[in-house]
Amino acid sequence: MTAFFHVRPSRRFIISAFVFTVFIWLFYLAVIARHNNQGHLMIPVDDGFHNVTLFNEADPMKDIKVLALRELVSERNLQAIKRLKDLSNIKVFRYVMVVQVHDRKTYIKAMLESLAGLRNIRDALVIFSHDVVDEEIDSLPFTVSKSFETVQIYFPHSLQLHPDRFPGTCPEDCPDRVGKAEATKRRCLFHDHPDTYGNYRTPRLTQVKHHWWWKVRKTFRASKSYIDDSGRRNMSLKKKFSNFPTSF
C-alpha cells in the first residue's frame, strides 16, 4: 500500500480508474448472476419458475430494463391475485369475461365502451390479459371501472420480456420461410423440425397462441379458486369485436 502512494499522480489516477471500472463490472456480473441463479427473477408460472438466461454484452442497459419490466409484471400478477381474493369476499359474479389484449388502443377503447353498455354488466368480472406493458393501455380499463369490476394480468413469456431469447426472437432462429434445405445448410435452431407447411417458428404469431393458453389456464384456475362457480359462465372475448347490449 505504501508503494502505491509513491507512484506518480497520473499513473495513480489510471490505476484507480481501472480498479473502479473492474469493480463496477464485477458488481454488474453479480447482479445478473443473482437473477439467473436465484429463482430467475421469481416470475411465478403456476407450478414453478420460468428459467431465463439474460446477458447482453452489446447493450447491458437493455438487460436491466428488461429485468425491471419482468419484476413489474411479477408484482402486478401478484396484485391481481390479491384483488381477486378481495372481490370474491364482497361479491358473487354470474359472468367472468376474459379479454386478450395486445397494443391496438382503438380496438380496446371500442370494446370497453360496448362492455359498459351491456345489460347486467354489474354482475360480470372482466379480466384483461396483456402481453405488452404499456401505461396508456393499462389505464384504459379504469375509464369504465364504475360500470363493472376489472382485473388485469400480464403474460410473463411475451416478446417484450424476452426480446433476445425464446420465446422471443433468438439470433439463432431459422427464418420462418427459409425452407428446410437452406435451414439445414445454415444449421439454425430446429432446422430439422419445420411445421406441416415447411415454415419455422414466427415469434410474434406463436406469442398469440402461447398467450391464449396461458390466459385460459390462469383465469380458469383463479376463478375456480377465488370465485363462486355456482351458475357462473366463463366467456372469452376478442378485442376486435363490440358487444350487443343483450349479449348476456
JSON list of C-alpha atoms in Angstrom, two decimals:
[
{"chain": "A", "resi": 1, "resn": "MET", "atom": "CA", "xyz": [0.00, 0.00, 0.00]},
{"chain": "A", "resi": 2, "resn": "THR", "atom": "CA", "xyz": [2.91, 2.36, 0.80]},
{"chain": "A", "resi": 3, "resn": "ALA", "atom": "CA", "xyz": [4.38, 1.72, -2.66]},
{"chain": "A", "resi": 4, "resn": "PHE", "atom": "CA", "xyz": [1.10, 2.82, -4.24]},
{"chain": "A", "resi": 5, "resn": "PHE", "atom": "CA", "xyz": [1.46, 6.36, -2.88]},
{"chain": "A", "resi": 6, "resn": "HIS", "atom": "CA", "xyz": [4.98, 6.64, -4.36]},
{"chain": "A", "resi": 7, "resn": "VAL", "atom": "CA", "xyz": [3.56, 6.17, -7.89]},
{"chain": "A", "resi": 8, "resn": "ARG", "atom": "CA", "xyz": [3.29, 9.35, -9.98]},
{"chain": "A", "resi": 9, "resn": "PRO", "atom": "CA", "xyz": [-0.16, 11.05, -9.75]},
{"chain": "A", "resi": 10, "resn": "SER", "atom": "CA", "xyz": [-1.02, 10.41, -13.41]},
{"chain": "A", "resi": 11, "resn": "ARG", "atom": "CA", "xyz": [-0.29, 6.70, -13.14]},
{"chain": "A", "resi": 12, "resn": "ARG", "atom": "CA", "xyz": [-2.07, 6.57, -9.78]},
{"chain": "A", "resi": 13, "resn": "PHE", "atom": "CA", "xyz": [-5.18, 8.05, -11.42]},
{"chain": "A", "resi": 14, "resn": "ILE", "atom": "CA", "xyz": [-5.07, 5.48, -14.24]},
{"chain": "A", "resi": 15, "resn": "ILE", "atom": "CA", "xyz": [-4.69, 2.61, -11.78]},
{"chain": "A", "resi": 16, "resn": "SER", "atom": "CA", "xyz": [-7.56, 3.92, -9.61]},
{"chain": "A", "resi": 17, "resn": "ALA", "atom": "CA", "xyz": [-9.82, 4.33, -12.65]},
{"chain": "A", "resi": 18, "resn": "PHE", "atom": "CA", "xyz": [-9.02, 0.80, -13.80]},
{"chain": "A", "resi": 19, "resn": "VAL", "atom": "CA", "xyz": [-9.75, -0.68, -10.36]},
{"chain": "A", "resi": 20, "resn": "PHE", "atom": "CA", "xyz": [-13.04, 1.26, -10.17]},
{"chain": "A", "resi": 21, "resn": "THR", "atom": "CA", "xyz": [-14.10, 0.06, -13.64]},
{"chain": "A", "resi": 22, "resn": "VAL", "atom": "CA", "xyz": [-13.33, -3.56, -12.75]},
{"chain": "A", "resi": 23, "resn": "PHE", "atom": "CA", "xyz": [-15.32, -3.19, -9.52]},
{"chain": "A", "resi": 24, "resn": "ILE", "atom": "CA", "xyz": [-18.39, -1.83, -11.36]},
{"chain": "A", "resi": 25, "resn": "TRP", "atom": "CA", "xyz": [-18.20, -4.62, -13.97]},
{"chain": "A", "resi": 26, "resn": "LEU", "atom": "CA", "xyz": [-17.93, -7.31, -11.29]},
{"chain": "A", "resi": 27, "resn": "PHE", "atom": "CA", "xyz": [-20.91, -5.77, -9.48]},
{"chain": "A", "resi": 28, "resn": "TYR", "atom": "CA", "xyz": [-22.96, -5.92, -12.70]},
{"chain": "A", "resi": 29, "resn": "LEU", "atom": "CA", "xyz": [-21.99, -9.57, -13.24]},
{"chain": "A", "resi": 30, "resn": "ALA", "atom": "CA", "xyz": [-23.02, -10.37, -9.66]},
{"chain": "A", "resi": 31, "resn": "VAL", "atom": "CA", "xyz": [-26.46, -8.78, -10.18]},
{"chain": "A", "resi": 32, "resn": "ILE", "atom": "CA", "xyz": [-27.04, -10.75, -13.40]},
{"chain": "A", "resi": 33, "resn": "ALA", "atom": "CA", "xyz": [-25.82, -13.98, -11.78]},
{"chain": "A", "resi": 34, "resn": "ARG", "atom": "CA", "xyz": [-28.16, -13.47, -8.83]},
{"chain": "A", "resi": 35, "resn": "HIS", "atom": "CA", "xyz": [-31.17, -13.04, -11.11]},
{"chain": "A", "resi": 36, "resn": "ASN", "atom": "CA", "xyz": [-30.23, -16.03, -13.27]},
{"chain": "A", "resi": 37, "resn": "ASN", "atom": "CA", "xyz": [-29.47, -18.39, -10.40]},
{"chain": "A", "resi": 38, "resn": "GLN", "atom": "CA", "xyz": [-31.90, -17.49, -7.63]},
{"chain": "A", "resi": 39, "resn": "GLY", "atom": "CA", "xyz": [-35.41, -18.09, -8.90]},
{"chain": "A", "resi": 40, "resn": "HIS", "atom": "CA", "xyz": [-34.83, -16.49, -12.29]},
{"chain": "A", "resi": 41, "resn": "LEU", "atom": "CA", "xyz": [-36.45, -13.18, -11.35]},
{"chain": "A", "resi": 42, "resn": "MET", "atom": "CA", "xyz": [-39.06, -15.04, -9.32]},
{"chain": "A", "resi": 43, "resn": "ILE", "atom": "CA", "xyz": [-41.67, -14.78, -12.06]},
{"chain": "A", "resi": 44, "resn": "PRO", "atom": "CA", "xyz": [-44.36, -17.26, -11.00]},
{"chain": "A", "resi": 45, "resn": "VAL", "atom": "CA", "xyz": [-45.55, -19.65, -13.67]},
{"chain": "A", "resi": 46, "resn": "ASP", "atom": "CA", "xyz": [-48.25, -21.63, -11.95]},
{"chain": "A", "resi": 47, "resn": "ASP", "atom": "CA", "xyz": [-46.28, -24.60, -10.60]},
{"chain": "A", "resi": 48, "resn": "GLY", "atom": "CA", "xyz": [-42.74, -23.26, -10.76]},
{"chain": "A", "resi": 49, "resn": "PHE", "atom": "CA", "xyz": [-40.50, -20.54, -12.01]},
{"chain": "A", "resi": 50, "resn": "HIS", "atom": "CA", "xyz": [-39.58, -19.53, -15.50]},
{"chain": "A", "resi": 51, "resn": "ASN", "atom": "CA", "xyz": [-35.91, -20.08, -16.32]},
{"chain": "A", "resi": 52, "resn": "VAL", "atom": "CA", "xyz": [-34.24, -17.25, -18.18]},
{"chain": "A", "resi": 53, "resn": "THR", "atom": "CA", "xyz": [-30.75, -16.65, -19.46]},
{"chain": "A", "resi": 54, "resn": "LEU", "atom": "CA", "xyz": [-30.06, -12.99, -19.65]},
{"chain": "A", "resi": 55, "resn": "PHE", "atom": "CA", "xyz": [-26.76, -11.41, -20.66]},
{"chain": "A", "resi": 56, "resn": "ASN", "atom": "CA", "xyz": [-26.30, -8.89, -23.42]},
{"chain": "A", "resi": 57, "resn": "GLU", "atom": "CA", "xyz": [-22.71, -7.73, -23.74]},
{"chain": "A", "resi": 58, "resn": "ALA", "atom": "CA", "xyz": [-23.60, -5.33, -26.56]},
{"chain": "A", "resi": 59, "resn": "ASP", "atom": "CA", "xyz": [-26.24, -3.46, -24.55]},
{"chain": "A", "resi": 60, "resn": "PRO", "atom": "CA", "xyz": [-26.19, -4.21, -20.80]},
{"chain": "A", "resi": 61, "resn": "MET", "atom": "CA", "xyz": [-28.69, -1.40, -20.10]},
{"chain": "A", "resi": 62, "resn": "LYS", "atom": "CA", "xyz": [-31.24, -3.25, -22.24]},
{"chain": "A", "resi": 63, "resn": "ASP", "atom": "CA", "xyz": [-30.93, -6.24, -19.90]},
{"chain": "A", "resi": 64, "resn": "ILE", "atom": "CA", "xyz": [-31.50, -4.05, -16.87]},
{"chain": "A", "resi": 65, "resn": "LYS", "atom": "CA", "xyz": [-34.65, -2.53, -18.42]},
{"chain": "A", "resi": 66, "resn": "VAL", "atom": "CA", "xyz": [-36.00, -5.99, -19.26]},
{"chain": "A", "resi": 67, "resn": "LEU", "atom": "CA", "xyz": [-35.27, -7.18, -15.72]},
{"chain": "A", "resi": 68, "resn": "ALA", "atom": "CA", "xyz": [-37.20, -4.22, -14.35]},
{"chain": "A", "resi": 69, "resn": "LEU", "atom": "CA", "xyz": [-40.17, -4.95, -16.63]},
{"chain": "A", "resi": 70, "resn": "ARG", "atom": "CA", "xyz": [-40.23, -8.61, -15.59]},
{"chain": "A", "resi": 71, "resn": "GLU", "atom": "CA", "xyz": [-40.25, -7.71, -11.93]},
{"chain": "A", "resi": 72, "resn": "LEU", "atom": "CA", "xyz": [-43.06, -5.22, -12.59]},
{"chain": "A", "resi": 73, "resn": "VAL", "atom": "CA", "xyz": [-45.11, -7.93, -14.33]},
{"chain": "A", "resi": 74, "resn": "SER", "atom": "CA", "xyz": [-44.48, -10.36, -11.49]},
{"chain": "A", "resi": 75, "resn": "GLU", "atom": "CA", "xyz": [-45.64, -7.79, -8.94]},
{"chain": "A", "resi": 76, "resn": "ARG", "atom": "CA", "xyz": [-48.76, -6.87, -10.92]},
{"chain": "A", "resi": 77, "resn": "ASN", "atom": "CA", "xyz": [-49.76, -10.52, -11.28]},
{"chain": "A", "resi": 78, "resn": "LEU", "atom": "CA", "xyz": [-49.47, -10.95, -7.52]},
{"chain": "A", "resi": 79, "resn": "GLN", "atom": "CA", "xyz": [-51.63, -7.85, -7.05]},
{"chain": "A", "resi": 80, "resn": "ALA", "atom": "CA", "xyz": [-54.21, -9.34, -9.43]},
{"chain": "A", "resi": 81, "resn": "ILE", "atom": "CA", "xyz": [-54.50, -12.46, -7.27]},
{"chain": "A", "resi": 82, "resn": "LYS", "atom": "CA", "xyz": [-54.98, -10.31, -4.18]},
{"chain": "A", "resi": 83, "resn": "ARG", "atom": "CA", "xyz": [-57.68, -8.29, -5.95]},
{"chain": "A", "resi": 84, "resn": "LEU", "atom": "CA", "xyz": [-59.50, -11.48, -6.97]},
{"chain": "A", "resi": 85, "resn": "LYS", "atom": "CA", "xyz": [-59.50, -12.63, -3.36]},
{"chain": "A", "resi": 86, "resn": "ASP", "atom": "CA", "xyz": [-60.81, -9.27, -2.17]},
{"chain": "A", "resi": 87, "resn": "LEU", "atom": "CA", "xyz": [-63.57, -9.18, -4.80]},
{"chain": "A", "resi": 88, "resn": "SER", "atom": "CA", "xyz": [-64.67, -12.73, -4.00]},
{"chain": "A", "resi": 89, "resn": "ASN", "atom": "CA", "xyz": [-65.29, -11.69, -0.41]},
{"chain": "A", "resi": 90, "resn": "ILE", "atom": "CA", "xyz": [-67.71, -8.91, -1.32]},
{"chain": "A", "resi": 91, "resn": "LYS", "atom": "CA", "xyz": [-69.49, -10.06, -4.47]},
{"chain": "A", "resi": 92, "resn": "VAL", "atom": "CA", "xyz": [-70.72, -13.11, -6.41]},
{"chain": "A", "resi": 93, "resn": "PHE", "atom": "CA", "xyz": [-70.19, -12.83, -10.17]},
{"chain": "A", "resi": 94, "resn": "ARG", "atom": "CA", "xyz": [-72.53, -14.51, -12.65]},
{"chain": "A", "resi": 95, "resn": "TYR", "atom": "CA", "xyz": [-70.12, -13.98, -15.54]},
{"chain": "A", "resi": 96, "resn": "VAL", "atom": "CA", "xyz": [-66.34, -13.98, -15.89]},
{"chain": "A", "resi": 97, "resn": "MET", "atom": "CA", "xyz": [-65.23, -12.39, -19.16]},
{"chain": "A", "resi": 98, "resn": "VAL", "atom": "CA", "xyz": [-61.62, -12.64, -20.35]},
{"chain": "A", "resi": 99, "resn": "VAL", "atom": "CA", "xyz": [-60.11, -10.30, -22.94]},
{"chain": "A", "resi": 100, "resn": "GLN", "atom": "CA", "xyz": [-56.70, -10.89, -24.52]},
{"chain": "A", "resi": 101, "resn": "VAL", "atom": "CA", "xyz": [-55.03, -7.51, -25.09]},
{"chain": "A", "resi": 102, "resn": "HIS", "atom": "CA", "xyz": [-52.10, -6.57, -27.32]},
{"chain": "A", "resi": 103, "resn": "ASP", "atom": "CA", "xyz": [-51.40, -2.97, -28.33]},
{"chain": "A", "resi": 104, "resn": "ARG", "atom": "CA", "xyz": [-54.28, -1.73, -30.52]},
{"chain": "A", "resi": 105, "resn": "LYS", "atom": "CA", "xyz": [-55.71, 1.03, -28.39]},
{"chain": "A", "resi": 106, "resn": "THR", "atom": "CA", "xyz": [-58.58, 1.89, -30.76]},
{"chain": "A", "resi": 107, "resn": "TYR", "atom": "CA", "xyz": [-59.96, -1.66, -30.55]},
{"chain": "A", "resi": 108, "resn": "ILE", "atom": "CA", "xyz": [-59.62, -1.74, -26.78]},
{"chain": "A", "resi": 109, "resn": "LYS", "atom": "CA", "xyz": [-61.45, 1.57, -26.34]},
{"chain": "A", "resi": 110, "resn": "ALA", "atom": "CA", "xyz": [-64.31, 0.41, -28.58]},
{"chain": "A", "resi": 111, "resn": "MET", "atom": "CA", "xyz": [-64.64, -2.86, -26.67]},
{"chain": "A", "resi": 112, "resn": "LEU", "atom": "CA", "xyz": [-64.68, -1.09, -23.31]},
{"chain": "A", "resi": 113, "resn": "GLU", "atom": "CA", "xyz": [-67.46, 1.21, -24.49]},
{"chain": "A", "resi": 114, "resn": "SER", "atom": "CA", "xyz": [-69.54, -1.74, -25.70]},
{"chain": "A", "resi": 115, "resn": "LEU", "atom": "CA", "xyz": [-68.96, -3.63, -22.44]},
{"chain": "A", "resi": 116, "resn": "ALA", "atom": "CA", "xyz": [-70.12, -0.65, -20.42]},
{"chain": "A", "resi": 117, "resn": "GLY", "atom": "CA", "xyz": [-73.41, -0.75, -22.37]},
{"chain": "A", "resi": 118, "resn": "LEU", "atom": "CA", "xyz": [-74.19, -4.41, -21.63]},
{"chain": "A", "resi": 119, "resn": "ARG", "atom": "CA", "xyz": [-77.25, -5.18, -19.57]},
{"chain": "A", "resi": 120, "resn": "ASN", "atom": "CA", "xyz": [-76.38, -6.80, -16.24]},
{"chain": "A", "resi": 121, "resn": "ILE", "atom": "CA", "xyz": [-72.72, -5.87, -16.72]},
{"chain": "A", "resi": 122, "resn": "ARG", "atom": "CA", "xyz": [-72.51, -5.22, -12.97]},
{"chain": "A", "resi": 123, "resn": "ASP", "atom": "CA", "xyz": [-72.86, -8.98, -12.49]},
{"chain": "A", "resi": 124, "resn": "ALA", "atom": "CA", "xyz": [-69.68, -9.57, -14.50]},
{"chain": "A", "resi": 125, "resn": "LEU", "atom": "CA", "xyz": [-65.99, -9.61, -13.73]},
{"chain": "A", "resi": 126, "resn": "VAL", "atom": "CA", "xyz": [-63.83, -8.67, -16.73]},
{"chain": "A", "resi": 127, "resn": "ILE", "atom": "CA", "xyz": [-60.22, -9.90, -16.75]},
{"chain": "A", "resi": 128, "resn": "PHE", "atom": "CA", "xyz": [-57.81, -8.23, -19.16]},
{"chain": "A", "resi": 129, "resn": "SER", "atom": "CA", "xyz": [-54.75, -10.29, -20.08]},
{"chain": "A", "resi": 130, "resn": "HIS", "atom": "CA", "xyz": [-51.91, -8.20, -21.52]},
{"chain": "A", "resi": 131, "resn": "ASP", "atom": "CA", "xyz": [-48.82, -9.24, -23.47]},
{"chain": "A", "resi": 132, "resn": "VAL", "atom": "CA", "xyz": [-47.43, -5.69, -23.63]},
{"chain": "A", "resi": 133, "resn": "VAL", "atom": "CA", "xyz": [-46.67, -3.42, -20.70]},
{"chain": "A", "resi": 134, "resn": "ASP", "atom": "CA", "xyz": [-47.93, -0.01, -21.81]},
{"chain": "A", "resi": 135, "resn": "GLU", "atom": "CA", "xyz": [-49.06, 2.52, -19.23]},
{"chain": "A", "resi": 136, "resn": "GLU", "atom": "CA", "xyz": [-51.66, 4.12, -21.51]},
{"chain": "A", "resi": 137, "resn": "ILE", "atom": "CA", "xyz": [-53.24, 0.75, -22.34]},
{"chain": "A", "resi": 138, "resn": "ASP", "atom": "CA", "xyz": [-53.06, -0.33, -18.71]},
{"chain": "A", "resi": 139, "resn": "SER", "atom": "CA", "xyz": [-55.01, 2.75, -17.68]},
{"chain": "A", "resi": 140, "resn": "LEU", "atom": "CA", "xyz": [-57.88, 2.23, -20.15]},
{"chain": "A", "resi": 141, "resn": "PRO", "atom": "CA", "xyz": [-59.90, -0.26, -18.04]},
{"chain": "A", "resi": 142, "resn": "PHE", "atom": "CA", "xyz": [-60.04, 2.32, -15.25]},
{"chain": "A", "resi": 143, "resn": "THR", "atom": "CA", "xyz": [-62.13, 4.56, -17.52]},
{"chain": "A", "resi": 144, "resn": "VAL", "atom": "CA", "xyz": [-65.04, 2.13, -17.10]},
{"chain": "A", "resi": 145, "resn": "SER", "atom": "CA", "xyz": [-64.28, 0.96, -13.57]},
{"chain": "A", "resi": 146, "resn": "LYS", "atom": "CA", "xyz": [-67.54, 2.50, -12.30]},
{"chain": "A", "resi": 147, "resn": "SER", "atom": "CA", "xyz": [-69.56, 0.27, -14.65]},
{"chain": "A", "resi": 148, "resn": "PHE", "atom": "CA", "xyz": [-68.06, -3.12, -13.79]},
{"chain": "A", "resi": 149, "resn": "GLU", "atom": "CA", "xyz": [-65.22, -4.77, -11.90]},
{"chain": "A", "resi": 150, "resn": "THR", "atom": "CA", "xyz": [-61.93, -5.42, -13.70]},
{"chain": "A", "resi": 151, "resn": "VAL", "atom": "CA", "xyz": [-58.72, -7.31, -13.04]},
{"chain": "A", "resi": 152, "resn": "GLN", "atom": "CA", "xyz": [-55.56, -7.05, -15.14]},
{"chain": "A", "resi": 153, "resn": "ILE", "atom": "CA", "xyz": [-52.97, -9.81, -15.58]},
{"chain": "A", "resi": 154, "resn": "TYR", "atom": "CA", "xyz": [-49.78, -9.92, -17.65]},
{"chain": "A", "resi": 155, "resn": "PHE", "atom": "CA", "xyz": [-48.38, -12.72, -19.82]},
{"chain": "A", "resi": 156, "resn": "PRO", "atom": "CA", "xyz": [-44.86, -13.36, -18.42]},
{"chain": "A", "resi": 157, "resn": "HIS", "atom": "CA", "xyz": [-43.50, -15.03, -21.58]},
{"chain": "A", "resi": 158, "resn": "SER", "atom": "CA", "xyz": [-44.05, -12.17, -24.03]},
{"chain": "A", "resi": 159, "resn": "LEU", "atom": "CA", "xyz": [-41.68, -10.88, -26.70]},
{"chain": "A", "resi": 160, "resn": "GLN", "atom": "CA", "xyz": [-41.34, -7.65, -24.75]},
{"chain": "A", "resi": 161, "resn": "LEU", "atom": "CA", "xyz": [-39.99, -9.52, -21.72]},
{"chain": "A", "resi": 162, "resn": "HIS", "atom": "CA", "xyz": [-37.81, -11.89, -23.79]},
{"chain": "A", "resi": 163, "resn": "PRO", "atom": "CA", "xyz": [-36.51, -9.76, -26.69]},
{"chain": "A", "resi": 164, "resn": "ASP", "atom": "CA", "xyz": [-33.39, -11.81, -27.48]},
{"chain": "A", "resi": 165, "resn": "ARG", "atom": "CA", "xyz": [-34.27, -15.32, -26.29]},
{"chain": "A", "resi": 166, "resn": "PHE", "atom": "CA", "xyz": [-37.03, -17.89, -26.65]},
{"chain": "A", "resi": 167, "resn": "PRO", "atom": "CA", "xyz": [-39.97, -17.39, -26.59]},
{"chain": "A", "resi": 168, "resn": "GLY", "atom": "CA", "xyz": [-38.90, -14.13, -28.21]},
{"chain": "A", "resi": 169, "resn": "THR", "atom": "CA", "xyz": [-36.69, -13.86, -31.28]},
{"chain": "A", "resi": 170, "resn": "CYS", "atom": "CA", "xyz": [-33.40, -15.68, -30.83]},
{"chain": "A", "resi": 171, "resn": "PRO", "atom": "CA", "xyz": [-30.48, -14.74, -33.16]},
{"chain": "A", "resi": 172, "resn": "GLU", "atom": "CA", "xyz": [-30.02, -18.44, -33.96]},
{"chain": "A", "resi": 173, "resn": "ASP", "atom": "CA", "xyz": [-33.66, -18.95, -35.06]},
{"chain": "A", "resi": 174, "resn": "CYS", "atom": "CA", "xyz": [-34.38, -20.18, -38.58]},
{"chain": "A", "resi": 175, "resn": "PRO", "atom": "CA", "xyz": [-36.17, -17.55, -40.70]},
{"chain": "A", "resi": 176, "resn": "ASP", "atom": "CA", "xyz": [-39.81, -18.62, -40.92]},
{"chain": "A", "resi": 177, "resn": "ARG", "atom": "CA", "xyz": [-39.89, -19.22, -44.71]},
{"chain": "A", "resi": 178, "resn": "VAL", "atom": "CA", "xyz": [-36.26, -20.12, -45.37]},
{"chain": "A", "resi": 179, "resn": "GLY", "atom": "CA", "xyz": [-37.05, -23.72, -46.40]},
{"chain": "A", "resi": 180, "resn": "LYS", "atom": "CA", "xyz": [-35.69, -26.89, -44.83]},
{"chain": "A", "resi": 181, "resn": "ALA", "atom": "CA", "xyz": [-32.78, -27.31, -47.26]},
{"chain": "A", "resi": 182, "resn": "GLU", "atom": "CA", "xyz": [-31.43, -23.83, -46.62]},
{"chain": "A", "resi": 183, "resn": "ALA", "atom": "CA", "xyz": [-32.13, -24.11, -42.88]},
{"chain": "A", "resi": 184, "resn": "THR", "atom": "CA", "xyz": [-30.16, -27.37, -42.74]},
{"chain": "A", "resi": 185, "resn": "LYS", "atom": "CA", "xyz": [-27.32, -25.68, -44.59]},
{"chain": "A", "resi": 186, "resn": "ARG", "atom": "CA", "xyz": [-27.32, -22.78, -42.11]},
{"chain": "A", "resi": 187, "resn": "ARG", "atom": "CA", "xyz": [-27.63, -25.12, -39.10]},
{"chain": "A", "resi": 188, "resn": "CYS", "atom": "CA", "xyz": [-30.06, -22.71, -37.44]},
{"chain": "A", "resi": 189, "resn": "LEU", "atom": "CA", "xyz": [-32.17, -23.74, -34.44]},
{"chain": "A", "resi": 190, "resn": "PHE", "atom": "CA", "xyz": [-34.55, -26.67, -35.03]},
{"chain": "A", "resi": 191, "resn": "HIS", "atom": "CA", "xyz": [-33.66, -26.80, -38.72]},
{"chain": "A", "resi": 192, "resn": "ASP", "atom": "CA", "xyz": [-34.88, -30.41, -38.80]},
{"chain": "A", "resi": 193, "resn": "HIS", "atom": "CA", "xyz": [-38.31, -29.50, -37.44]},
{"chain": "A", "resi": 194, "resn": "PRO", "atom": "CA", "xyz": [-40.33, -27.16, -39.66]},
{"chain": "A", "resi": 195, "resn": "ASP", "atom": "CA", "xyz": [-44.12, -27.16, -39.32]},
{"chain": "A", "resi": 196, "resn": "THR", "atom": "CA", "xyz": [-46.58, -29.02, -41.55]},
{"chain": "A", "resi": 197, "resn": "TYR", "atom": "CA", "xyz": [-46.20, -26.39, -44.27]},
{"chain": "A", "resi": 198, "resn": "GLY", "atom": "CA", "xyz": [-42.40, -26.26, -44.15]},
{"chain": "A", "resi": 199, "resn": "ASN", "atom": "CA", "xyz": [-42.23, -23.00, -42.21]},
{"chain": "A", "resi": 200, "resn": "TYR", "atom": "CA", "xyz": [-40.37, -22.24, -38.99]},
{"chain": "A", "resi": 201, "resn": "ARG", "atom": "CA", "xyz": [-41.47, -20.52, -35.80]},
{"chain": "A", "resi": 202, "resn": "THR", "atom": "CA", "xyz": [-42.60, -16.90, -36.08]},
{"chain": "A", "resi": 203, "resn": "PRO", "atom": "CA", "xyz": [-42.38, -15.48, -32.54]},
{"chain": "A", "resi": 204, "resn": "ARG", "atom": "CA", "xyz": [-44.99, -12.73, -32.95]},
{"chain": "A", "resi": 205, "resn": "LEU", "atom": "CA", "xyz": [-47.54, -15.32, -34.15]},
{"chain": "A", "resi": 206, "resn": "THR", "atom": "CA", "xyz": [-46.71, -18.06, -31.67]},
{"chain": "A", "resi": 207, "resn": "GLN", "atom": "CA", "xyz": [-46.93, -15.50, -28.87]},
{"chain": "A", "resi": 208, "resn": "VAL", "atom": "CA", "xyz": [-50.66, -15.15, -29.60]},
{"chain": "A", "resi": 209, "resn": "LYS", "atom": "CA", "xyz": [-51.19, -18.90, -29.12]},
{"chain": "A", "resi": 210, "resn": "HIS", "atom": "CA", "xyz": [-48.91, -19.17, -26.09]},
{"chain": "A", "resi": 211, "resn": "HIS", "atom": "CA", "xyz": [-50.68, -16.20, -24.51]},
{"chain": "A", "resi": 212, "resn": "TRP", "atom": "CA", "xyz": [-54.10, -17.70, -25.24]},
{"chain": "A", "resi": 213, "resn": "TRP", "atom": "CA", "xyz": [-53.30, -21.00, -23.50]},
{"chain": "A", "resi": 214, "resn": "TRP", "atom": "CA", "xyz": [-51.62, -19.27, -20.53]},
{"chain": "A", "resi": 215, "resn": "LYS", "atom": "CA", "xyz": [-54.58, -16.89, -20.17]},
{"chain": "A", "resi": 216, "resn": "VAL", "atom": "CA", "xyz": [-57.16, -19.68, -20.24]},
{"chain": "A", "resi": 217, "resn": "ARG", "atom": "CA", "xyz": [-55.33, -21.84, -17.71]},
{"chain": "A", "resi": 218, "resn": "LYS", "atom": "CA", "xyz": [-54.55, -18.93, -15.43]},
{"chain": "A", "resi": 219, "resn": "THR", "atom": "CA", "xyz": [-58.03, -17.44, -15.39]},
{"chain": "A", "resi": 220, "resn": "PHE", "atom": "CA", "xyz": [-59.89, -20.75, -15.06]},
{"chain": "A", "resi": 221, "resn": "ARG", "atom": "CA", "xyz": [-57.71, -21.79, -12.14]},
{"chain": "A", "resi": 222, "resn": "ALA", "atom": "CA", "xyz": [-58.03, -18.38, -10.50]},
{"chain": "A", "resi": 223, "resn": "SER", "atom": "CA", "xyz": [-61.80, -18.18, -10.94]},
{"chain": "A", "resi": 224, "resn": "LYS", "atom": "CA", "xyz": [-62.18, -21.71, -9.59]},
{"chain": "A", "resi": 225, "resn": "SER", "atom": "CA", "xyz": [-60.11, -20.83, -6.53]},
{"chain": "A", "resi": 226, "resn": "TYR", "atom": "CA", "xyz": [-61.45, -17.39, -5.72]},
{"chain": "A", "resi": 227, "resn": "ILE", "atom": "CA", "xyz": [-64.87, -17.00, -7.35]},
{"chain": "A", "resi": 228, "resn": "ASP", "atom": "CA", "xyz": [-68.10, -18.82, -6.51]},
{"chain": "A", "resi": 229, "resn": "ASP", "atom": "CA", "xyz": [-68.79, -21.05, -9.53]},
{"chain": "A", "resi": 230, "resn": "SER", "atom": "CA", "xyz": [-72.42, -21.86, -8.85]},
{"chain": "A", "resi": 231, "resn": "GLY", "atom": "CA", "xyz": [-74.21, -20.83, -12.03]},
{"chain": "A", "resi": 232, "resn": "ARG", "atom": "CA", "xyz": [-71.23, -18.86, -13.27]},
{"chain": "A", "resi": 233, "resn": "ARG", "atom": "CA", "xyz": [-70.48, -18.51, -17.01]},
{"chain": "A", "resi": 234, "resn": "ASN", "atom": "CA", "xyz": [-66.98, -18.03, -18.40]},
{"chain": "A", "resi": 235, "resn": "MET", "atom": "CA", "xyz": [-66.63, -16.09, -21.66]},
{"chain": "A", "resi": 236, "resn": "SER", "atom": "CA", "xyz": [-63.58, -15.37, -23.82]},
{"chain": "A", "resi": 237, "resn": "LEU", "atom": "CA", "xyz": [-63.86, -12.15, -25.85]},
{"chain": "A", "resi": 238, "resn": "LYS", "atom": "CA", "xyz": [-61.86, -10.80, -28.77]},
{"chain": "A", "resi": 239, "resn": "LYS", "atom": "CA", "xyz": [-60.78, -7.19, -28.55]},
{"chain": "A", "resi": 240, "resn": "LYS", "atom": "CA", "xyz": [-61.76, -6.58, -32.21]},
{"chain": "A", "resi": 241, "resn": "PHE", "atom": "CA", "xyz": [-65.47, -7.15, -31.58]},
{"chain": "A", "resi": 242, "resn": "SER", "atom": "CA", "xyz": [-68.12, -4.98, -29.98]},
{"chain": "A", "resi": 243, "resn": "ASN", "atom": "CA", "xyz": [-70.90, -6.46, -27.87]},
{"chain": "A", "resi": 244, "resn": "PHE", "atom": "CA", "xyz": [-74.66, -6.01, -28.20]},
{"chain": "A", "resi": 245, "resn": "PRO", "atom": "CA", "xyz": [-76.44, -4.81, -25.05]},
{"chain": "A", "resi": 246, "resn": "THR", "atom": "CA", "xyz": [-78.27, -8.16, -24.90]},
{"chain": "A", "resi": 247, "resn": "SER", "atom": "CA", "xyz": [-75.14, -10.34, -25.28]},
{"chain": "A", "resi": 248, "resn": "PHE", "atom": "CA", "xyz": [-75.65, -11.94, -21.87]}
]
